[in-house]
Coordinates of C-alpha atoms and ligand atoms in Angstrom, one line a residue:
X574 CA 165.7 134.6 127.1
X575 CA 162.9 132.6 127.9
X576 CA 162.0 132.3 131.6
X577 CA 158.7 130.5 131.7
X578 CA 156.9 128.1 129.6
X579 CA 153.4 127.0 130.4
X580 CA 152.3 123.9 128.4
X581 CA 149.4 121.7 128.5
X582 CA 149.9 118.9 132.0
X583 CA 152.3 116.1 130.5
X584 CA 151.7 112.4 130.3
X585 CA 154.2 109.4 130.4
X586 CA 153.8 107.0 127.8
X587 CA 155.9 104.5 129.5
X588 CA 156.3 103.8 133.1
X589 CA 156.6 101.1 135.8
X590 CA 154.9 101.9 139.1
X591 CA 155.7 98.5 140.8
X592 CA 153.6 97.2 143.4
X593 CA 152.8 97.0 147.2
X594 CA 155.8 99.7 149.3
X595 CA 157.1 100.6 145.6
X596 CA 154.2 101.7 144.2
X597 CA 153.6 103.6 147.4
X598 CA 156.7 105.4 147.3
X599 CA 157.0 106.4 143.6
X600 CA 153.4 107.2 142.6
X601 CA 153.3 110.3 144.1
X602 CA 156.5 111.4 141.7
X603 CA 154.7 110.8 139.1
X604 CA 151.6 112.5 139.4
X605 CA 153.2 116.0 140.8
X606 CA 153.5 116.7 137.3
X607 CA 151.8 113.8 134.7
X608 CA 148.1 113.4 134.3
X609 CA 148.5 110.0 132.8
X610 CA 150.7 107.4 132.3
X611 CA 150.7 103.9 130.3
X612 CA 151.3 101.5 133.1
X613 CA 153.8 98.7 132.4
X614 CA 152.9 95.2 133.0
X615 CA 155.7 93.3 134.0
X616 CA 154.9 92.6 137.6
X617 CA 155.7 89.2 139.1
X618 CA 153.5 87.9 137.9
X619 CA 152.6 90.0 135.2
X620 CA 149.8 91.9 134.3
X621 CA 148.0 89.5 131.6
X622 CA 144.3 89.4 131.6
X623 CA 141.7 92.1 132.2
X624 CA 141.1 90.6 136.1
X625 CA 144.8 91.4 136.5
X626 CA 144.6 94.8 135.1
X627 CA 141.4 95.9 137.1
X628 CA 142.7 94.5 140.5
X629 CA 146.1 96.3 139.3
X630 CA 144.4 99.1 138.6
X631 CA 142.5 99.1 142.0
X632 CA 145.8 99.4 143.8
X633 CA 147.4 102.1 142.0
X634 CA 143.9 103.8 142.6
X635 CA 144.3 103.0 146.6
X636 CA 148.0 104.2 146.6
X637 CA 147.3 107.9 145.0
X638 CA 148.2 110.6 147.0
X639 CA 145.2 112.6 148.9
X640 CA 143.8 115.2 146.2
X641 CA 145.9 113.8 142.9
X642 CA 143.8 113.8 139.4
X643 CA 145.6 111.0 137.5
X644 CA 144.8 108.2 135.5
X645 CA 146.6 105.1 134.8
X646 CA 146.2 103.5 131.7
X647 CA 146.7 99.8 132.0
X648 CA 148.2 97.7 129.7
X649 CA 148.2 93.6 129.5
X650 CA 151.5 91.6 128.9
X651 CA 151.4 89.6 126.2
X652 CA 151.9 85.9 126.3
X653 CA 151.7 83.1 124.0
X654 CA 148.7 82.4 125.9
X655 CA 146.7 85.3 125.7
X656 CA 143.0 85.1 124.7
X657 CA 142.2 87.6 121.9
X658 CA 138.6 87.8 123.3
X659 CA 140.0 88.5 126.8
X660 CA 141.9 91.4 125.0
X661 CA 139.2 92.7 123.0
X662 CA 137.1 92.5 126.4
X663 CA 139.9 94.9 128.4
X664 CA 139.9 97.3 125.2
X665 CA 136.2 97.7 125.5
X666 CA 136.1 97.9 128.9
X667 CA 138.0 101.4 128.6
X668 CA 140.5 100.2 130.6
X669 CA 143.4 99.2 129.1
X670 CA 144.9 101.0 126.0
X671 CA 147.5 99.4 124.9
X672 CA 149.3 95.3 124.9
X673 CA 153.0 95.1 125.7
X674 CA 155.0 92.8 123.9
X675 CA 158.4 91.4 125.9
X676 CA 160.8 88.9 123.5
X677 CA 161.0 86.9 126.5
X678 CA 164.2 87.2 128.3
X679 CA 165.0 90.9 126.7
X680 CA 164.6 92.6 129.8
X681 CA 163.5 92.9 133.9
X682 CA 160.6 90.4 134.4
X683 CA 160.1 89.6 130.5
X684 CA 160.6 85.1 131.0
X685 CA 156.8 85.2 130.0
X686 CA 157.4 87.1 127.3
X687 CA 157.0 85.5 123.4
X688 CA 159.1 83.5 121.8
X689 CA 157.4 82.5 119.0
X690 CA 155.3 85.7 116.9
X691 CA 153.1 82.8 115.4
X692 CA 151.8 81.7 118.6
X693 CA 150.6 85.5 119.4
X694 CA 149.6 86.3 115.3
X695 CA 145.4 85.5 116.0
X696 CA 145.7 88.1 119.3
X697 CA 147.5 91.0 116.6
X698 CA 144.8 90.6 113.8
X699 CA 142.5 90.9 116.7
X700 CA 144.2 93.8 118.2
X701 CA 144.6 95.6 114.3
X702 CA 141.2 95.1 113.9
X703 CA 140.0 97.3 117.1
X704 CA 142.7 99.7 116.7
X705 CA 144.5 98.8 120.2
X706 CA 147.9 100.1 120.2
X707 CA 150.7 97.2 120.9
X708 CA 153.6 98.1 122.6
X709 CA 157.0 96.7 122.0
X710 CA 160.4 96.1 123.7
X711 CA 162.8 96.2 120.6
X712 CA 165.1 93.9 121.0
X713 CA 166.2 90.7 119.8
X714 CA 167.3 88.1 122.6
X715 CA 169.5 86.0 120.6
X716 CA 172.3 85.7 122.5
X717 CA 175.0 85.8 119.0
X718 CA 173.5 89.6 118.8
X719 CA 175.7 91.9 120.3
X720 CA 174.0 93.5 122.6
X721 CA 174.6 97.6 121.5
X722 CA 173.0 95.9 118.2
X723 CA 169.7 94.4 119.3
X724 CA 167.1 97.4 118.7
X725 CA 168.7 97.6 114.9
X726 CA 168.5 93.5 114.5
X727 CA 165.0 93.8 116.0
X728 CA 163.7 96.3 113.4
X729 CA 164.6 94.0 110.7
X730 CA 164.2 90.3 111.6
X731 CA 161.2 91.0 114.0
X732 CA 159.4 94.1 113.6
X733 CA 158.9 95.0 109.8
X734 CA 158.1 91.4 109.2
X735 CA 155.3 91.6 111.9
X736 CA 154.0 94.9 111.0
X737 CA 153.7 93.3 107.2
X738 CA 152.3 90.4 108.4
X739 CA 149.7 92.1 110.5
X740 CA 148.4 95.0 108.5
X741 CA 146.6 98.0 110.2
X742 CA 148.5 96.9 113.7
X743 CA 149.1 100.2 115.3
X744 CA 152.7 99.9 116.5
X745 CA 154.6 101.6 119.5
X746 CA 158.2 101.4 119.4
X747 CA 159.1 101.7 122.9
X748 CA 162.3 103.4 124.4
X749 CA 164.0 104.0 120.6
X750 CA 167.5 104.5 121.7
X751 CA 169.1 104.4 118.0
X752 CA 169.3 106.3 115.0
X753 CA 168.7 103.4 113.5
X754 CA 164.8 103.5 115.3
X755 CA 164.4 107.1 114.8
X756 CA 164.9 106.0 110.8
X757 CA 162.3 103.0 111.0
X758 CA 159.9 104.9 112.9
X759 CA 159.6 108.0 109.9
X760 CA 159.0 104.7 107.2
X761 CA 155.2 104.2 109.0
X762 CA 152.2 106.7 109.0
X763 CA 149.9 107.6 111.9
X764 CA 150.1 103.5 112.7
X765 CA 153.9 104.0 114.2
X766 CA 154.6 105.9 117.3
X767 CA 157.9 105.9 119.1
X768 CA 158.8 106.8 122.6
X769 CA 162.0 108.4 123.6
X770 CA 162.6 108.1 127.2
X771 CA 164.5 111.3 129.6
X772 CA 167.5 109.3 130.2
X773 CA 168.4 108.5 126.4
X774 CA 168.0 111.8 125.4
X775 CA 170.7 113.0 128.2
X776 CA 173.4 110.2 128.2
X777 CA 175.1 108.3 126.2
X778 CA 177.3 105.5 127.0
X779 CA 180.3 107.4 127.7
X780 CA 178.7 108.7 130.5
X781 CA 178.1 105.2 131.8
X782 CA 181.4 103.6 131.3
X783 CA 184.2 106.7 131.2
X784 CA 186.0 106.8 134.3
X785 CA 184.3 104.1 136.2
X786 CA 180.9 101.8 135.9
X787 CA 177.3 104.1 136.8
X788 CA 174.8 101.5 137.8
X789 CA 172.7 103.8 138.0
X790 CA 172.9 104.7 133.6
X791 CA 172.2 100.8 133.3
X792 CA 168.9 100.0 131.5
X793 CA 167.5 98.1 128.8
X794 CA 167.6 99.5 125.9
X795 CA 171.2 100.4 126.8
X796 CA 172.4 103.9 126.0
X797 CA 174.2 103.7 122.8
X798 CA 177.0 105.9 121.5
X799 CA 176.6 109.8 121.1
X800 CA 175.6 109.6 117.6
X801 CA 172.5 107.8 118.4
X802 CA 171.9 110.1 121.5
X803 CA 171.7 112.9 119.1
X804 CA 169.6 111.4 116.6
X805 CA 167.3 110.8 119.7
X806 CA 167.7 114.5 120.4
X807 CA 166.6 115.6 117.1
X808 CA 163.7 113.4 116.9
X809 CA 162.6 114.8 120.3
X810 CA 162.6 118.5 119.3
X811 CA 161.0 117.7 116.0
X812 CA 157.8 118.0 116.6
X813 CA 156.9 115.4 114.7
X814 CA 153.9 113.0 116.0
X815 CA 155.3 110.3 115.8
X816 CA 157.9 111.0 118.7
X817 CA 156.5 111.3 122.1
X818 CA 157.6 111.1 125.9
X819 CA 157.8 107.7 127.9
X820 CA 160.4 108.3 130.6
X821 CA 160.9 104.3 131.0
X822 CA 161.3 105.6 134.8
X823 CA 162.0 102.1 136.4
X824 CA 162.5 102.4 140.0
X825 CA 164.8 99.1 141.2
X826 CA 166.5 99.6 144.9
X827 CA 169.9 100.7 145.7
X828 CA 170.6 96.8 146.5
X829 CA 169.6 95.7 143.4
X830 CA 171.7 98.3 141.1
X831 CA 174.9 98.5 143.1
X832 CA 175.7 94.6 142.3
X833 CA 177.9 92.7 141.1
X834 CA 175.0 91.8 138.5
X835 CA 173.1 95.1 138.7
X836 CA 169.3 95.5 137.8
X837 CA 167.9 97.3 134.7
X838 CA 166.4 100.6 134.9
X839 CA 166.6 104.2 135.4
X840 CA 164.2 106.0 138.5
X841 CA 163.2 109.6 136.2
X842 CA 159.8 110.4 137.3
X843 CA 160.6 112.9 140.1
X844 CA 162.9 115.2 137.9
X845 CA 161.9 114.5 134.3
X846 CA 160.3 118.2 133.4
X847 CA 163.5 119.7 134.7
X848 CA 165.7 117.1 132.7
X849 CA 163.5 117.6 129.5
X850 CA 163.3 122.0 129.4
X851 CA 167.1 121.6 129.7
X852 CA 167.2 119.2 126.6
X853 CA 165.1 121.3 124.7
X854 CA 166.4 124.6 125.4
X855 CA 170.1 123.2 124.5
X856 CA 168.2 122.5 121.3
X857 CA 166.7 125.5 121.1
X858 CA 163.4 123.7 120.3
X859 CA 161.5 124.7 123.7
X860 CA 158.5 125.8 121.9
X861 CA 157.9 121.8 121.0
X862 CA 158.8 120.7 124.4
X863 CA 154.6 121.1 124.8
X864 CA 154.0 118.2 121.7
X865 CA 156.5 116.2 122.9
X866 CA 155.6 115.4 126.2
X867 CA 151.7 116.6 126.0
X868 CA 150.3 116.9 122.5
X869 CA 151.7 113.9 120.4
X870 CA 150.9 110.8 122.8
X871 CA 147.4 111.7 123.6
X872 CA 147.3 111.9 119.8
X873 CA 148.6 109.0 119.2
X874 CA 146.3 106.9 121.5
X875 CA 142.9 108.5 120.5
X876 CA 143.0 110.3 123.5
X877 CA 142.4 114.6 124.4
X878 CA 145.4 116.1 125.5
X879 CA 144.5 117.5 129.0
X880 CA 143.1 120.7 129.6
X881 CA 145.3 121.2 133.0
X882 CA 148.3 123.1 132.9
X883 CA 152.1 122.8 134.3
X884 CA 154.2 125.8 134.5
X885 CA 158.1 125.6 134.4
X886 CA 160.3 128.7 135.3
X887 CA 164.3 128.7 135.1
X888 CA 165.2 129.8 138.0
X889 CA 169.0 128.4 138.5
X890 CA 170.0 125.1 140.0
X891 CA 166.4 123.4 141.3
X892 CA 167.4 120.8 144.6
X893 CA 165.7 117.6 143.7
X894 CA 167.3 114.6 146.3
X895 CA 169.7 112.7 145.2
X896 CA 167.5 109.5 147.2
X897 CA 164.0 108.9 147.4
X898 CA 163.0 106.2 150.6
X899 CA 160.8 103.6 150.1
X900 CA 159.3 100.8 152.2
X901 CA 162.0 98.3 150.7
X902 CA 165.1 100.6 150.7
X903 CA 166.3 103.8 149.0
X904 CA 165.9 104.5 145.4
X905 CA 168.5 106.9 143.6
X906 CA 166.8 109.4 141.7
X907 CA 168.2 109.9 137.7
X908 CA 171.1 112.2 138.4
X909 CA 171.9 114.4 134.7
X910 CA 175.3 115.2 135.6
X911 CA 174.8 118.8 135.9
X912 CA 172.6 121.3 137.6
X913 CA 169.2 121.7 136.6
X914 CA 167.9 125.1 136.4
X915 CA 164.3 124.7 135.3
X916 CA 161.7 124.0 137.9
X917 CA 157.8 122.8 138.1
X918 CA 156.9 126.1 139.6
X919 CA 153.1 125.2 139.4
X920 CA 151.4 122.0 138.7
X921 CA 147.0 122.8 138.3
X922 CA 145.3 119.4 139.4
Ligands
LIG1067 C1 162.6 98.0 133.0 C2 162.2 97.5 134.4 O1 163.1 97.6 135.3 O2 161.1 97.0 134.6 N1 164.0 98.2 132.9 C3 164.7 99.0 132.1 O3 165.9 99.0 132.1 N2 164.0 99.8 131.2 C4 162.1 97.1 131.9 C5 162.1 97.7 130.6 O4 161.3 98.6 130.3 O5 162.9 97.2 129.7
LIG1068 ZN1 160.2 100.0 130.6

């Protein structure tokens, strides 16, 4: 049996690092083990112009831990305002890689999100024609759509009509959490990437709802029923380049997910690796663990892969805390359900 794997250093395609005591608290769970992330925008306010994403940027730089190599990769949120020569200015700048688009109202902080794709269709050309990525929240807000059916309705009312309205727009369907996404993203070529968070590939919504409600399973995408989980699965241990890692981790207080109108999101960053070897050794696809969470996002986003390494070893049940603290109360980490027996037993800078 295999007892170490050594694969090039991970990145996150996906993740929210808050602001101010948040950010503070959570950054340094990220880069233990990623060497980049995508940086999600929806702050309050967002994150919509370049200013916002340099002085964003500069905070995220000021919060790193003492000695860390990573590098955040902004994004801007995309508004019905948004100036396509403000956009074309943060993509040259180097800066930002990729646009995020929120239906507004789908999701945490998403009211300055777009309503109306024709308002936003002169900032797509413009982003098609310079080859920046445009990430997208699938799901349709209308409030007839059941809510289990949103990422499917999206796909056809919103997303294939954009992506043949706007040819050459590189596409990055964020969080897939249906067999229904896995399906749409296979129809593109190299201009469709998908992201497949830790979470989504570990629970379904049984796990959620049997035997009592788990704020803490609760996010947007919500999990879906097994058969989508394992279409997720198989999509993740493909190999294929379209399917890559964005752990969605989306760290909300104790306060705000034990409600009575709990928050979205699921806190993943600290014990993702662990969480993802066990996926893929279940699958028996550990030997693609390395272009799934290092190889096919870089290549994706015109980037290298890095030349770092992270070594995991299964070594039986690895003690991650069930709590992180933070400056504005405790955060509870992604529990799987089950011990985890893989650990980050060496992380080069
Ligand atoms: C995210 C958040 O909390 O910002 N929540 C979530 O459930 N994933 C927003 C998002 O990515 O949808
Ligand atoms: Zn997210």
């Amino acid at each position: 049996m295999t007892t170490t794997l050594t694969i090039r250093r991970p990145d996150d395609w996906h993740l929210h690092l808050r602001d101010g005591e948040m950010l503070k608290a959570v950054l340094p769970e990220t880069t233990r083990h990623f060497a980049r992330a995508i940086i999600m925008p929806n702050l309050v306010p967002p994150v919509v112009t370049l200013d916002d994403a340099r002085a964003y940027h500069g905070r995220i730089m000021d919060a790193l831990p003492q000695g860390a190599a990573f590098d955040p990769l902004m994004t801007l949120y995309l508004t019905e305002n948004t100036d396509a020569d403000d956009v074309a200015a943060a993509h040259a700048s180097g800066l930002v890689k990729a646009v995020k688009l929120y239906p507004a109202g789908a999701t945490t902080n998403s009211a300055s999100g777009v309503s109306n794709l024709d308002a936003v269709r002169g900032v797509l050309e413009r982003m098609a024609e310079i080859g920046l990525p445009l990430c997208v929240h699938g799901e349709v807000t209308d409030p007839e759509v059941d809510i289990f059916d949103r990422e499917a309705v999206f796909i056809d009312r919103v997303l294939e009509p954009m992506r043949r309205a706007v040819p050459g727009l590189r596409v990055v369907m964020e969080h897939i959490t249906t067999a229904d996404g896995v399906e749409y993203a296979r129809t593109g070529d190299g201009d469709l990437g998908a992201t497949i968070t830790t979470h989504h590939l570990m629970i379904n919504r049984n796990h959620m709802l049997v035997g009592g409600i788990r704020p803490h399973y609760y996010c947007l995408p919500v999990v879906k029923r097994a058969r989508h989980q394992k279409a997720l699965r198989e999509a993740a241990t493909s190999g294929e380049a379209r399917f890559f890692l964005g752990t969605d981790s989306a760290p909300h207080n104790d306060a705000g997910k034990e409600s009575a109108c709990g928050c979205a999101g699921v806190f993943s960053a600290s014990n993702t690796m662990s969480c993802l070897a066990h996926v893929f050794e279940e699958e028996n696809a550990l030997n693609r663990l390395e272009a799934f969470a290092s190889l096919n996002g870089p290549a994706f986003y015109r980037l290298p892969p890095n030349e770092t390494r992270l070594t995991l070893t299964r070594q039986g049940p690895v003690d991650y805390p069930a709590k992180i603290e933070t400056g504005v109360g405790p955060v509870t980490l992604f529990d799987p359900g089950h011990p985890l027996l893989w650990a980050v037993s060496e992380a080069a800078a």
